[in-house]
PDB file of C-alpha atoms in Angstrom:
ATOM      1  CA  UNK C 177      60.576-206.583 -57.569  1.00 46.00           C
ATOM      2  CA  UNK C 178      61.846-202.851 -57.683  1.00 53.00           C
ATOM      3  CA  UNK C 179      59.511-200.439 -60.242  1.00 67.00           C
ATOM      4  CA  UNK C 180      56.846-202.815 -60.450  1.00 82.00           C
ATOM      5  CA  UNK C 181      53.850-201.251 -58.878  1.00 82.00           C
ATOM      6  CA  UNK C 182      50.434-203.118 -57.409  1.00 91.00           C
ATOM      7  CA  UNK C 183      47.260-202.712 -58.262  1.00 93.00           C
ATOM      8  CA  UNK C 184      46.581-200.255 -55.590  1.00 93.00           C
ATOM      9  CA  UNK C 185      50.222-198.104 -55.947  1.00 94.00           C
ATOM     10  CA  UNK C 186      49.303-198.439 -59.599  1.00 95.00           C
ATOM     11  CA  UNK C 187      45.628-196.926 -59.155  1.00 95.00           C
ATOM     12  CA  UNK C 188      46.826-194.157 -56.650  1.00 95.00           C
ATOM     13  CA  UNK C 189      49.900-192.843 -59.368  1.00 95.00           C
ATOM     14  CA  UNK C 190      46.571-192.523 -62.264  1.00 96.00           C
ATOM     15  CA  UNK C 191      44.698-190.462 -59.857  1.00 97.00           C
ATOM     16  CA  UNK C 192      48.002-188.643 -58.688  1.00 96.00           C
ATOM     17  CA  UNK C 193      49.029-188.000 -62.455  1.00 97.00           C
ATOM     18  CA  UNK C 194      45.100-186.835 -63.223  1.00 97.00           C
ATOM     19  CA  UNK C 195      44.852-184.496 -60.226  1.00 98.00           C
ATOM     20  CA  UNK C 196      48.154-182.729 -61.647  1.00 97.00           C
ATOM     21  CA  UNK C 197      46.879-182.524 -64.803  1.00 97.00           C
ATOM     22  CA  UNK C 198      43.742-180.701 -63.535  1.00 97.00           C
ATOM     23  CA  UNK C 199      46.022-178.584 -60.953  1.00 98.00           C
ATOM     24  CA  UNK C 200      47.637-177.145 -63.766  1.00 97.00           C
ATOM     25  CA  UNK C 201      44.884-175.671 -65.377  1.00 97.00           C
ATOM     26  CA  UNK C 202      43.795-173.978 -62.097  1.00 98.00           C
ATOM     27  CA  UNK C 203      44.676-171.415 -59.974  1.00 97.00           C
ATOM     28  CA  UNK C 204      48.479-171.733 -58.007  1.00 97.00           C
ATOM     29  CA  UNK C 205      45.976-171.811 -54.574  1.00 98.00           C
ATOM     30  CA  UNK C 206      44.602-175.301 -55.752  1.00 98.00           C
ATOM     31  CA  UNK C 207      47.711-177.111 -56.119  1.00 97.00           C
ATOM     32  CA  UNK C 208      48.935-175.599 -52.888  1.00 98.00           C
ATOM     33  CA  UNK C 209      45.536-176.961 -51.305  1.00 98.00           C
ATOM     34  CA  UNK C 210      45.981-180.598 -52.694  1.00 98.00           C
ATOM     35  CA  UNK C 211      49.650-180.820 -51.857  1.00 97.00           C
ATOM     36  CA  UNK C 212      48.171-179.229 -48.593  1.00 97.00           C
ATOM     37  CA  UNK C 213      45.954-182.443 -48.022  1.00 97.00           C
ATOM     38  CA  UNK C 214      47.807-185.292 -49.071  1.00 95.00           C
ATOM     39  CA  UNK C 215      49.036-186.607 -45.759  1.00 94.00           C
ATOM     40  CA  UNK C 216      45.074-186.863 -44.971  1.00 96.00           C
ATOM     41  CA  UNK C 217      43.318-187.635 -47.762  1.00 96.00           C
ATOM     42  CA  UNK C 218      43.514-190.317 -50.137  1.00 96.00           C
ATOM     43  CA  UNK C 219      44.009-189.726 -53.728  1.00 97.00           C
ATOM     44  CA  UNK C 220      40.473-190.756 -54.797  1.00 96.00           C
ATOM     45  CA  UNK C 221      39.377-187.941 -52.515  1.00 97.00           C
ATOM     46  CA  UNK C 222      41.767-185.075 -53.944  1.00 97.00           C
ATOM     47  CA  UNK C 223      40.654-186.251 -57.631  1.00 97.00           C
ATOM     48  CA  UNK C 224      36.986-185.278 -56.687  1.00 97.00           C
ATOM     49  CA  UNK C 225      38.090-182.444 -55.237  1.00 98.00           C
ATOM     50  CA  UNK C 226      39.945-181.094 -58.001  1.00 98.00           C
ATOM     51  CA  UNK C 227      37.400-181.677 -60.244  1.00 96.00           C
ATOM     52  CA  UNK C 228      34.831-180.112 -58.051  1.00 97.00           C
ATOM     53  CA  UNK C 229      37.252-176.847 -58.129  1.00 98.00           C
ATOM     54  CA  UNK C 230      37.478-177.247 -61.803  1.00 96.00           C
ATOM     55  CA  UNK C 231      33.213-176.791 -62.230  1.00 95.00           C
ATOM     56  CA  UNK C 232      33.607-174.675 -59.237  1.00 97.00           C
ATOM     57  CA  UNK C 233      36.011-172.398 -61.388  1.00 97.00           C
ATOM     58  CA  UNK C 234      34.604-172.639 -64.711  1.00 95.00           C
ATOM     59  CA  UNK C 235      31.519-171.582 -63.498  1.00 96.00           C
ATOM     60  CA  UNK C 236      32.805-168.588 -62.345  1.00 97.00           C
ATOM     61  CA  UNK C 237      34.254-168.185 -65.310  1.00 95.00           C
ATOM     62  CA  UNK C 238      30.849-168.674 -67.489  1.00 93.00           C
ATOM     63  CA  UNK C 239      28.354-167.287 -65.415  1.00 95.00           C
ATOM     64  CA  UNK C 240      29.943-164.447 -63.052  1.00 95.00           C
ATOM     65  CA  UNK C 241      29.976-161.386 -65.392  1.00 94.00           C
ATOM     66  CA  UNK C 242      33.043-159.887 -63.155  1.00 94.00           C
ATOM     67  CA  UNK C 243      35.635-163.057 -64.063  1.00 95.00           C
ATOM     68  CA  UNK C 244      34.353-163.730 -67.688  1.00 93.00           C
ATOM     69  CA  UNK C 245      37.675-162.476 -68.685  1.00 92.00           C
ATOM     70  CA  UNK C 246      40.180-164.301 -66.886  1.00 94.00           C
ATOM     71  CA  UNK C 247      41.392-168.374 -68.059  1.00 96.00           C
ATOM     72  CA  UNK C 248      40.785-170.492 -64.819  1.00 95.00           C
ATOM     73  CA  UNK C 249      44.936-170.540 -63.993  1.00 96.00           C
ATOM     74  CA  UNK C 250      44.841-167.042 -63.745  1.00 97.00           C
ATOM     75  CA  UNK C 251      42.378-166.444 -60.995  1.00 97.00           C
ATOM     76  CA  UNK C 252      44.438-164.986 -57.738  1.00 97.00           C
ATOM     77  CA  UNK C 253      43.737-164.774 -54.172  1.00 97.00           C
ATOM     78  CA  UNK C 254      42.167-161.522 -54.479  1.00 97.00           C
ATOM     79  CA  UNK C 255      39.975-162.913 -57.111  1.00 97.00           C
ATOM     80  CA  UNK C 256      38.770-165.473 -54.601  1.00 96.00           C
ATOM     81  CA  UNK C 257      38.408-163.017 -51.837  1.00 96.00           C
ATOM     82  CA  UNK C 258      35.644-161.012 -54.006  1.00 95.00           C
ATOM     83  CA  UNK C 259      33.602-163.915 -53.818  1.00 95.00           C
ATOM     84  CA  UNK C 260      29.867-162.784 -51.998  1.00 95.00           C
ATOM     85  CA  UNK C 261      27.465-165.892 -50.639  1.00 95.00           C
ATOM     86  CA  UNK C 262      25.132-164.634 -53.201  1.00 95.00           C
ATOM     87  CA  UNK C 263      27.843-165.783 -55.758  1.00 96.00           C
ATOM     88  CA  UNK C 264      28.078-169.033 -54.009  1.00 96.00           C
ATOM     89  CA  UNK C 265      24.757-169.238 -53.645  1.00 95.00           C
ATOM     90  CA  UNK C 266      24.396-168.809 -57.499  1.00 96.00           C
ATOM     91  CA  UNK C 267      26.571-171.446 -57.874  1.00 96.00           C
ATOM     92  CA  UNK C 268      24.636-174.141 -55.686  1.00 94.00           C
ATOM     93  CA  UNK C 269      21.721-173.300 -58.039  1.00 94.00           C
ATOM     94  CA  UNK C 270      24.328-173.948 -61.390  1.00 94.00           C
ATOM     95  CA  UNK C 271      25.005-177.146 -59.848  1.00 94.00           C
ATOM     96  CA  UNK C 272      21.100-178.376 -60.219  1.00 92.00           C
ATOM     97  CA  UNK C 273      21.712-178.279 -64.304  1.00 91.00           C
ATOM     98  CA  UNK C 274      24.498-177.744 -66.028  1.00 86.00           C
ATOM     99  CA  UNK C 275      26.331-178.878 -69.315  1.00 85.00           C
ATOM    100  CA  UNK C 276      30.126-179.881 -69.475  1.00 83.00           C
ATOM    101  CA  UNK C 277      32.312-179.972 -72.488  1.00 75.00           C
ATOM    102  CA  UNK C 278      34.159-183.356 -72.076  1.00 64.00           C
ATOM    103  CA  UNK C 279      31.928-185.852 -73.308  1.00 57.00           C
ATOM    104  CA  UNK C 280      33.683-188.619 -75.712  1.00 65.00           C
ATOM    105  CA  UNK C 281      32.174-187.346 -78.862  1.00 71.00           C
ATOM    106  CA  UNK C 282      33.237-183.589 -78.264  1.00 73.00           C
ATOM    107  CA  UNK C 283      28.764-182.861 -77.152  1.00 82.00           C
ATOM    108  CA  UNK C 284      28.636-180.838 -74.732  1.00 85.00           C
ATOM    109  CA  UNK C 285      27.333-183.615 -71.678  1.00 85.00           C
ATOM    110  CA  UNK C 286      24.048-181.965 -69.371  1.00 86.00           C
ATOM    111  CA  UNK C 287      24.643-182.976 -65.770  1.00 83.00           C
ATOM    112  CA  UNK C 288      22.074-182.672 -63.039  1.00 87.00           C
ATOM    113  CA  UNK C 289      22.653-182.994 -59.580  1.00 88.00           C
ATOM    114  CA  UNK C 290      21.119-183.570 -56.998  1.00 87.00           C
ATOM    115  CA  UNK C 291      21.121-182.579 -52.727  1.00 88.00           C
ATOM    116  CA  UNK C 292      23.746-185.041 -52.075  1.00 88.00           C
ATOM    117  CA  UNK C 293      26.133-184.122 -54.882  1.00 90.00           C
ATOM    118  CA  UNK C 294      25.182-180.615 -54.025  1.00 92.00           C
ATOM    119  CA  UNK C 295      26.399-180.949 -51.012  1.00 93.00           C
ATOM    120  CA  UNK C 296      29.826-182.881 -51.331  1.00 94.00           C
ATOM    121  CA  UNK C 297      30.815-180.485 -54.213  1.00 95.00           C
ATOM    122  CA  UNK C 298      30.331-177.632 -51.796  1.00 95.00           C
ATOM    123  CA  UNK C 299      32.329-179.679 -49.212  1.00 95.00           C
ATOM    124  CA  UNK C 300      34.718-179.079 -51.297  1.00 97.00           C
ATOM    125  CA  UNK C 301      34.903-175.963 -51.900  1.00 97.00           C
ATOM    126  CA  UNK C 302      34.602-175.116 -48.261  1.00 96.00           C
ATOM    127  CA  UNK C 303      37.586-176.881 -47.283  1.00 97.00           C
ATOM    128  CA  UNK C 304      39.503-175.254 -50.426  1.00 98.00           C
ATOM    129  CA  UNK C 305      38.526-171.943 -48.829  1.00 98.00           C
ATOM    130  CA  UNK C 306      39.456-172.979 -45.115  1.00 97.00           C
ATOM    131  CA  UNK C 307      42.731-174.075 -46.045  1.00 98.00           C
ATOM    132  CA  UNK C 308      43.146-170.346 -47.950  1.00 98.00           C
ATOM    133  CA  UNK C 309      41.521-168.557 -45.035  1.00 98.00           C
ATOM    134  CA  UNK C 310      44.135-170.258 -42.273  1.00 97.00           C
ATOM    135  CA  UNK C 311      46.445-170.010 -44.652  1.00 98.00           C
ATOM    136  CA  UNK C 312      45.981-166.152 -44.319  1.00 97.00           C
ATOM    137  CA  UNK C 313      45.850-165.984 -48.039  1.00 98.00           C
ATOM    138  CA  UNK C 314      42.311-164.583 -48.032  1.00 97.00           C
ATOM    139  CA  UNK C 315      40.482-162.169 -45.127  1.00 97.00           C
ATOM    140  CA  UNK C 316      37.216-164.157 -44.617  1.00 96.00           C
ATOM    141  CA  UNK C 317      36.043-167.798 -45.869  1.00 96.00           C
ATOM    142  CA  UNK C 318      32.952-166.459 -47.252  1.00 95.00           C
ATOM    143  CA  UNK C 319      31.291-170.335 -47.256  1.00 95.00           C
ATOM    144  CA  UNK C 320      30.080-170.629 -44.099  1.00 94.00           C
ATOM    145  CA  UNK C 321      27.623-168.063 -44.752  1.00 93.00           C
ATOM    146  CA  UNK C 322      25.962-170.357 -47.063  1.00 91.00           C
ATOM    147  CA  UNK C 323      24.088-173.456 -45.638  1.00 86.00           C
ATOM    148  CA  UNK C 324      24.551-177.029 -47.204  1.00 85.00           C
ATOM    149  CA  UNK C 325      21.528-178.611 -48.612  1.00 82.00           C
ATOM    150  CA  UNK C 326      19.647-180.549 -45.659  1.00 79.00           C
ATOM    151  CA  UNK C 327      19.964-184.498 -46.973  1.00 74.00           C
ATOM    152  CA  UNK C 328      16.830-186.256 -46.235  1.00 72.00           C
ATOM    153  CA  UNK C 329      17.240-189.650 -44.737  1.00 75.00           C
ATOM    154  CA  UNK C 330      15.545-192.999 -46.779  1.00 73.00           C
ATOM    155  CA  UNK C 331      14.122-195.390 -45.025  1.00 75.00           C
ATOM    156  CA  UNK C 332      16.310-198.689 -45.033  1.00 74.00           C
ATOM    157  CA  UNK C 333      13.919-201.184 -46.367  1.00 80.00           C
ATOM    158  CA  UNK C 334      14.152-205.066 -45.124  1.00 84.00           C
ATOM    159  CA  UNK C 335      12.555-207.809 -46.202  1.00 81.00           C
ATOM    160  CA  UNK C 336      10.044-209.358 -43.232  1.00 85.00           C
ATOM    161  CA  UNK C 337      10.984-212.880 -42.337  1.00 87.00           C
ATOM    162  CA  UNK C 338       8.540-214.288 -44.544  1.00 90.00           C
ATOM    163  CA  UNK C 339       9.449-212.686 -47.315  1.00 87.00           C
ATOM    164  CA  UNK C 340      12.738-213.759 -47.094  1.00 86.00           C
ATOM    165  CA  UNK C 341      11.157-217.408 -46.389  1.00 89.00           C
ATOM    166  CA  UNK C 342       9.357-216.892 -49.606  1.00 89.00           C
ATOM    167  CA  UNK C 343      12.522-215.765 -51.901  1.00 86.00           C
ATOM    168  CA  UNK C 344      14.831-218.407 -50.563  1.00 89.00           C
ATOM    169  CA  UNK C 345      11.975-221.102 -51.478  1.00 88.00           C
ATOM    170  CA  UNK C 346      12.097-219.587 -55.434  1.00 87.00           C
ATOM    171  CA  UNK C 347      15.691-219.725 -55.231  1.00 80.00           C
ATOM    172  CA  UNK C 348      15.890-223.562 -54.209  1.00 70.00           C
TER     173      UNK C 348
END
């Protein structure tokens, strides 16, 4: 049937309509950079990072002194060339506690991160400046000065034979 979309077409054209309604309230450069990756990224991928530009932009917005003046579409690739590792660095440290204004009953919402998070939201915003930086639309990706938080590994835990022996017995 013609128009009628699946559950996954109908899942990827949410995401697609929500990433363009972030895009437009951020710089030009970010919906260059998602329209960019679409042939190789999937569209739950490109959501996260659009929001991670979002926080990555309104932070700059709330806590860098130099860009407390400009609205977050407004910020240009010379804006994003200024950036130093100490203001990225500054930003990892944002990222550990934070509050957002888009809770459901209009509260601002604390977040708090942690290394993993960390380090996918700064993911992103390395690839966003790679793609500007070989894009020749900035002189230098300033992020790979700044190292990703080391992950440490857990231990996978098993059950031992007789423990499993023991649960399935309970079960039965």
């Amino acid at each position: 049937m013609a128009g009628t979309l699946g559950y996954r077409e109908k899942i990827d054209a949410e995401r697609i309509m929500q990433i363009r309604g972030i895009a437009r309230e951020l710089p030009p450069a970010c919906g260059d950079f998602f329209s960019a990756i679409a042939v190789t990224t999937g569209t739950f991928t490109r959501l996260a990072y659009a929001i991670d530009l979002k926080t990555f932009f309104s932070f700059l917005q709330t806590e860098r002194y130099q860009f407390s003046h400009k609205p977050l579409y407004a910020f240009t690739n010379d804006d994003l060339a200024l950036l130093t590792q100490s203001d990225l660095t500054a930003y990892i440290e944002y990222l550990t506690f934070y509050y957002k204004n888009e809770s459901d009953d209009g509260e601002p919402r604390a977040l708090v991160n942690h290394d993993l998070s960390i380090k996918r939201k700064l993911c992103s915003i390395r690839s966003f400046y790679d793609y500007l930086f070989k894009n020749n639309r900035i002189p230098a990706n300033i992020t790979t000065l700044v190292p990703l938080p080391k992950i440490h590994e857990k231990p996978i835990l098993r059950l031992s034979m007789e423990e499993m022996r023991r649960m399935l017995e309970q079960a039965a």
